[in-house]
Amino acid sequence: MQMGLDALPAASYALPVLVSLLTVRFFYVLWRSGQPSSRPRVAGLRCLIVLGSGGHTAEMMNIVTMLQKNRFTPRYYVAALTDNMSLQKAQVYEQSLVQSGGKKTVKNAHFTQICRSREVGQSYITSIATTLLATLHAMWLVIRIRPKVIFCNGPGTCFPLCVSAFLLKVLGLGWSSIFYIESIARVKKLSLSGLLLYKLRIADQFFVQWPQLQQKYPRACYAGRLM
Amino acid sequence: MGGRERRMVFVTVGTTCFDALVKAVDSEEVKEALLHKGYTELLVQMGRGTYIPSKVSANSALQVDYFTFSQSIADYIREASLVISHAGSGSIFETLRLGKPLIVVVNEDLMDNHQSELAEELADRKHLLCARPQTLQETVKAMDLNNLLPYMPGDAKQVVTRINKFLGFPDD
């Protein structure tokens, strides 16, 4: 039909242009991530804090307690569906802030659960399907929350979230600065999440807690130990 | 109760199942070695383990008791004269923060044993002793806890300062 014939040449122009734009945008985002902010900042930043089982939450809470609360607010805590303890710990902490500050109820903190990409011991093959599902859920969370800052330290749940945030940056739908702090239990080798985020240059700043790791991964930052 | 000063050894496996450690600690050789070093009591937090140690309350022998889980093991660590722990970072740093001598036992049955990296590094720095379930007895026999160095806990100050700087916040 007439309309169909006209649409085809239009598409054959539009598609390469779109791909080129996205490619340029992609490399711009890669370059711009990792560049410290040039403008001084005053207001509060909405943040996404990824919690994980084992030592992850303890280390992350060490960071959160040190953050200036007026700069990093509101705080969205995310933990895996099967992780019962982590959100509880965060809730206890946020509650303590309310009580000591003499303020209103916990308004600046939110607690959400996310599908896990991979359970401990799960086969790598089925993990591909669950990771895809987790990624979709992650995308939805990041679109809904639109964090300006993301804090994560290694649980599998953080990878889909960081990738989603990065994708949104490329699509120009929001900008989150991603801070990754590798767990203190990683002395000689990075975790899988850490290695992926390091190699793909998705994190704006990548911290390690042992000097040996900083030597092995020179783009990483060694800023002491959290524990 | 007898005139002995109470010196308790606290064994913890966290939330894991680490039967090899509980068995090793419950063996006659290790209990003998602990008794010889002046310990009077053994308290085992066995987590999800299936091997149950035998309770002992006789006066001259090493007293043995156990439990599965507890909301917080900090109090047990505080009461202990020696802690024997699995290689989880939480248990390790909780013990080091409370300033107690620590033997970390690495679980060789775990597939991805990145935990041993941390235990070995801290042992190299002389903050704790490292052992395997089979070598626990000789570690206890040979240990000189006076050689251990105290661990200075870290904090998130440096990391948070760098993050603030990166985001363009003014220096505090």
PDB file of N, CA and C in Angstrom, chain A residues 78-129:
ATOM      1  N   VAL A  78      16.913  -1.836  49.271  1.00  0.00           N
ATOM      2  CA  VAL A  78      16.439  -2.976  48.485  1.00  0.00           C
ATOM      3  C   VAL A  78      17.177  -4.231  48.934  1.00  0.00           C
ATOM      4  N   ALA A  79      16.405  -5.316  49.139  1.00  0.00           N
ATOM      5  CA  ALA A  79      17.043  -6.591  49.474  1.00  0.00           C
ATOM      6  C   ALA A  79      16.318  -7.685  48.702  1.00  0.00           C
ATOM      7  N   ALA A  80      16.951  -8.852  48.604  1.00  0.00           N
ATOM      8  CA  ALA A  80      16.352  -9.953  47.864  1.00  0.00           C
ATOM      9  C   ALA A  80      15.110 -10.466  48.583  1.00  0.00           C
ATOM     10  N   LEU A  81      14.165 -11.037  47.816  1.00  0.00           N
ATOM     11  CA  LEU A  81      12.922 -11.581  48.362  1.00  0.00           C
ATOM     12  C   LEU A  81      13.174 -12.605  49.454  1.00  0.00           C
ATOM     13  N   THR A  82      14.218 -13.432  49.260  1.00  0.00           N
ATOM     14  CA  THR A  82      14.467 -14.514  50.204  1.00  0.00           C
ATOM     15  C   THR A  82      15.301 -14.077  51.401  1.00  0.00           C
ATOM     16  N   ASP A  83      15.683 -12.808  51.440  1.00  0.00           N
ATOM     17  CA  ASP A  83      16.516 -12.318  52.533  1.00  0.00           C
ATOM     18  C   ASP A  83      15.611 -11.656  53.569  1.00  0.00           C
ATOM     19  N   ASN A  84      15.473 -12.280  54.742  1.00  0.00           N
ATOM     20  CA  ASN A  84      14.541 -11.744  55.730  1.00  0.00           C
ATOM     21  C   ASN A  84      15.162 -10.751  56.684  1.00  0.00           C
ATOM     22  N   MET A  85      16.468 -10.883  56.883  1.00  0.00           N
ATOM     23  CA  MET A  85      17.077 -10.104  57.960  1.00  0.00           C
ATOM     24  C   MET A  85      17.505  -8.707  57.559  1.00  0.00           C
ATOM     25  N   SER A  86      17.949  -8.550  56.304  1.00  0.00           N
ATOM     26  CA  SER A  86      18.604  -7.287  55.931  1.00  0.00           C
ATOM     27  C   SER A  86      17.693  -6.077  56.062  1.00  0.00           C
ATOM     28  N   LEU A  87      16.469  -6.168  55.496  1.00  0.00           N
ATOM     29  CA  LEU A  87      15.582  -5.000  55.560  1.00  0.00           C
ATOM     30  C   LEU A  87      15.240  -4.681  57.006  1.00  0.00           C
ATOM     31  N   GLN A  88      15.144  -5.738  57.806  1.00  0.00           N
ATOM     32  CA  GLN A  88      14.847  -5.550  59.229  1.00  0.00           C
ATOM     33  C   GLN A  88      15.922  -4.714  59.893  1.00  0.00           C
ATOM     34  N   LYS A  89      17.198  -5.044  59.578  1.00  0.00           N
ATOM     35  CA  LYS A  89      18.305  -4.285  60.167  1.00  0.00           C
ATOM     36  C   LYS A  89      18.236  -2.828  59.755  1.00  0.00           C
ATOM     37  N   ALA A  90      17.929  -2.602  58.481  1.00  0.00           N
ATOM     38  CA  ALA A  90      17.842  -1.221  58.000  1.00  0.00           C
ATOM     39  C   ALA A  90      16.685  -0.491  58.679  1.00  0.00           C
ATOM     40  N   GLN A  91      15.568  -1.201  58.859  1.00  0.00           N
ATOM     41  CA  GLN A  91      14.413  -0.583  59.500  1.00  0.00           C
ATOM     42  C   GLN A  91      14.737  -0.171  60.933  1.00  0.00           C
ATOM     43  N   VAL A  92      15.448  -1.070  61.638  1.00  0.00           N
ATOM     44  CA  VAL A  92      15.824  -0.770  63.019  1.00  0.00           C
ATOM     45  C   VAL A  92      16.678   0.485  63.060  1.00  0.00           C
ATOM     46  N   TYR A  93      17.614   0.590  62.094  1.00  0.00           N
ATOM     47  CA  TYR A  93      18.494   1.756  62.068  1.00  0.00           C
ATOM     48  C   TYR A  93      17.701   3.024  61.792  1.00  0.00           C
ATOM     49  N   GLU A  94      16.836   2.991  60.773  1.00  0.00           N
ATOM     50  CA  GLU A  94      16.068   4.189  60.417  1.00  0.00           C
ATOM     51  C   GLU A  94      15.155   4.597  61.562  1.00  0.00           C
ATOM     52  N   GLN A  95      14.630   3.597  62.260  1.00  0.00           N
ATOM     53  CA  GLN A  95      13.776   3.869  63.414  1.00  0.00           C
ATOM     54  C   GLN A  95      14.575   4.593  64.486  1.00  0.00           C
ATOM     55  N   SER A  96      15.832   4.168  64.689  1.00  0.00           N
ATOM     56  CA  SER A  96      16.665   4.782  65.719  1.00  0.00           C
ATOM     57  C   SER A  96      16.960   6.239  65.371  1.00  0.00           C
ATOM     58  N   LEU A  97      17.046   6.539  64.072  1.00  0.00           N
ATOM     59  CA  LEU A  97      17.278   7.921  63.649  1.00  0.00           C
ATOM     60  C   LEU A  97      16.092   8.785  64.032  1.00  0.00           C
ATOM     61  N   VAL A  98      14.896   8.232  63.801  1.00  0.00           N
ATOM     62  CA  VAL A  98      13.683   8.975  64.107  1.00  0.00           C
ATOM     63  C   VAL A  98      13.623   9.278  65.592  1.00  0.00           C
ATOM     64  N   GLN A  99      13.898   8.243  66.404  1.00  0.00           N
ATOM     65  CA  GLN A  99      13.786   8.410  67.853  1.00  0.00           C
ATOM     66  C   GLN A  99      14.805   9.374  68.392  1.00  0.00           C
ATOM     67  N   SER A 100      16.043   9.298  67.891  1.00  0.00           N
ATOM     68  CA  SER A 100      17.074  10.173  68.443  1.00  0.00           C
ATOM     69  C   SER A 100      16.926  11.589  67.922  1.00  0.00           C
ATOM     70  N   GLY A 101      16.414  11.731  66.688  1.00  0.00           N
ATOM     71  CA  GLY A 101      16.287  13.073  66.113  1.00  0.00           C
ATOM     72  C   GLY A 101      15.073  13.807  66.639  1.00  0.00           C
ATOM     73  N   GLY A 102      14.234  13.098  67.388  1.00  0.00           N
ATOM     74  CA  GLY A 102      13.015  13.711  67.904  1.00  0.00           C
ATOM     75  C   GLY A 102      12.082  14.125  66.792  1.00  0.00           C
ATOM     76  N   LYS A 103      12.231  13.471  65.646  1.00  0.00           N
ATOM     77  CA  LYS A 103      11.445  13.919  64.497  1.00  0.00           C
ATOM     78  C   LYS A 103      10.161  13.112  64.337  1.00  0.00           C
ATOM     79  N   LYS A 104       9.585  13.278  63.159  1.00  0.00           N
ATOM     80  CA  LYS A 104       8.322  12.583  62.869  1.00  0.00           C
ATOM     81  C   LYS A 104       8.620  11.114  62.619  1.00  0.00           C
ATOM     82  N   THR A 105       7.687  10.447  61.996  1.00  0.00           N
ATOM     83  CA  THR A 105       7.893   9.024  61.684  1.00  0.00           C
ATOM     84  C   THR A 105       8.885   8.878  60.537  1.00  0.00           C
ATOM     85  N   VAL A 106       9.289   7.625  60.291  1.00  0.00           N
ATOM     86  CA  VAL A 106      10.243   7.354  59.215  1.00  0.00           C
ATOM     87  C   VAL A 106       9.598   7.709  57.892  1.00  0.00           C
ATOM     88  N   LYS A 107       9.954   8.878  57.339  1.00  0.00           N
ATOM     89  CA  LYS A 107       9.372   9.227  56.038  1.00  0.00           C
ATOM     90  C   LYS A 107      10.418   9.156  54.955  1.00  0.00           C
ATOM     91  N   ASN A 108      11.670   9.335  55.356  1.00  0.00           N
ATOM     92  CA  ASN A 108      12.724   9.429  54.367  1.00  0.00           C
ATOM     93  C   ASN A 108      13.294   8.091  53.960  1.00  0.00           C
ATOM     94  N   ALA A 109      12.738   6.992  54.485  1.00  0.00           N
ATOM     95  CA  ALA A 109      13.288   5.684  54.144  1.00  0.00           C
ATOM     96  C   ALA A 109      12.180   4.784  53.628  1.00  0.00           C
ATOM     97  N   HIS A 110      12.522   3.995  52.625  1.00  0.00           N
ATOM     98  CA  HIS A 110      11.569   3.068  52.027  1.00  0.00           C
ATOM     99  C   HIS A 110      12.239   1.709  51.889  1.00  0.00           C
ATOM    100  N   PHE A 111      11.443   0.648  51.982  1.00  0.00           N
ATOM    101  CA  PHE A 111      12.026  -0.693  51.992  1.00  0.00           C
ATOM    102  C   PHE A 111      11.343  -1.560  50.948  1.00  0.00           C
ATOM    103  N   THR A 112      12.122  -2.102  50.016  1.00  0.00           N
ATOM    104  CA  THR A 112      11.558  -2.887  48.907  1.00  0.00           C
ATOM    105  C   THR A 112      12.310  -4.195  48.747  1.00  0.00           C
ATOM    106  N   GLN A 113      11.613  -5.198  48.197  1.00  0.00           N
ATOM    107  CA  GLN A 113      12.274  -6.462  47.919  1.00  0.00           C
ATOM    108  C   GLN A 113      12.377  -6.679  46.423  1.00  0.00           C
ATOM    109  N   ILE A 114      13.397  -7.392  46.008  1.00  0.00           N
ATOM    110  CA  ILE A 114      13.613  -7.627  44.583  1.00  0.00           C
ATOM    111  C   ILE A 114      13.866  -9.113  44.336  1.00  0.00           C
ATOM    112  N   CYS A 115      13.480  -9.577  43.139  1.00  0.00           N
ATOM    113  CA  CYS A 115      13.753 -10.961  42.764  1.00  0.00           C
ATOM    114  C   CYS A 115      15.264 -11.164  42.704  1.00  0.00           C
ATOM    115  N   ARG A 116      15.694 -12.292  43.179  1.00  0.00           N
ATOM    116  CA  ARG A 116      17.121 -12.601  43.167  1.00  0.00           C
ATOM    117  C   ARG A 116      17.550 -13.145  41.819  1.00  0.00           C
ATOM    118  N   SER A 117      18.723 -12.725  41.324  1.00  0.00           N
ATOM    119  CA  SER A 117      19.202 -13.269  40.055  1.00  0.00           C
ATOM    120  C   SER A 117      19.570 -14.737  40.232  1.00  0.00           C
ATOM    121  N   ARG A 118      20.152 -15.060  41.388  1.00  0.00           N
ATOM    122  CA  ARG A 118      20.678 -16.414  41.558  1.00  0.00           C
ATOM    123  C   ARG A 118      20.740 -16.740  43.038  1.00  0.00           C
ATOM    124  N   GLU A 119      20.189 -17.889  43.414  1.00  0.00           N
ATOM    125  CA  GLU A 119      20.301 -18.331  44.798  1.00  0.00           C
ATOM    126  C   GLU A 119      21.670 -18.990  44.980  1.00  0.00           C
ATOM    127  N   VAL A 120      22.146 -19.026  46.219  1.00  0.00           N
ATOM    128  CA  VAL A 120      23.406 -19.695  46.513  1.00  0.00           C
ATOM    129  C   VAL A 120      23.293 -21.157  46.113  1.00  0.00           C
ATOM    130  N   GLY A 121      24.199 -21.623  45.267  1.00  0.00           N
ATOM    131  CA  GLY A 121      24.189 -23.021  44.868  1.00  0.00           C
ATOM    132  C   GLY A 121      23.354 -23.296  43.640  1.00  0.00           C
ATOM    133  N   GLN A 122      22.632 -22.314  43.149  1.00  0.00           N
ATOM    134  CA  GLN A 122      21.808 -22.535  41.950  1.00  0.00           C
ATOM    135  C   GLN A 122      22.698 -22.762  40.735  1.00  0.00           C
ATOM    136  N   SER A 123      22.253 -23.652  39.836  1.00  0.00           N
ATOM    137  CA  SER A 123      23.077 -23.946  38.665  1.00  0.00           C
ATOM    138  C   SER A 123      23.168 -22.705  37.788  1.00  0.00           C
ATOM    139  N   TYR A 124      24.291 -22.596  37.076  1.00  0.00           N
ATOM    140  CA  TYR A 124      24.501 -21.396  36.265  1.00  0.00           C
ATOM    141  C   TYR A 124      23.540 -21.318  35.094  1.00  0.00           C
ATOM    142  N   ILE A 125      23.040 -22.462  34.652  1.00  0.00           N
ATOM    143  CA  ILE A 125      22.141 -22.456  33.482  1.00  0.00           C
ATOM    144  C   ILE A 125      20.782 -21.872  33.839  1.00  0.00           C
ATOM    145  N   THR A 126      20.168 -22.374  34.941  1.00  0.00           N
ATOM    146  CA  THR A 126      18.876 -21.800  35.339  1.00  0.00           C
ATOM    147  C   THR A 126      19.059 -20.359  35.802  1.00  0.00           C
ATOM    148  N   SER A 127      20.282 -20.029  36.222  1.00  0.00           N
ATOM    149  CA  SER A 127      20.537 -18.660  36.682  1.00  0.00           C
ATOM    150  C   SER A 127      20.329 -17.648  35.572  1.00  0.00           C
ATOM    151  N   ILE A 128      20.532 -18.072  34.325  1.00  0.00           N
ATOM    152  CA  ILE A 128      20.367 -17.136  33.207  1.00  0.00           C
ATOM    153  C   ILE A 128      18.914 -16.661  33.151  1.00  0.00           C
ATOM    154  N   ALA A 129      17.960 -17.607  33.297  1.00  0.00           N
ATOM    155  CA  ALA A 129      16.541 -17.236  33.257  1.00  0.00           C
ATOM    156  C   ALA A 129      16.166 -16.357  34.445  1.00  0.00           C
TER     157      ALA A 129
END
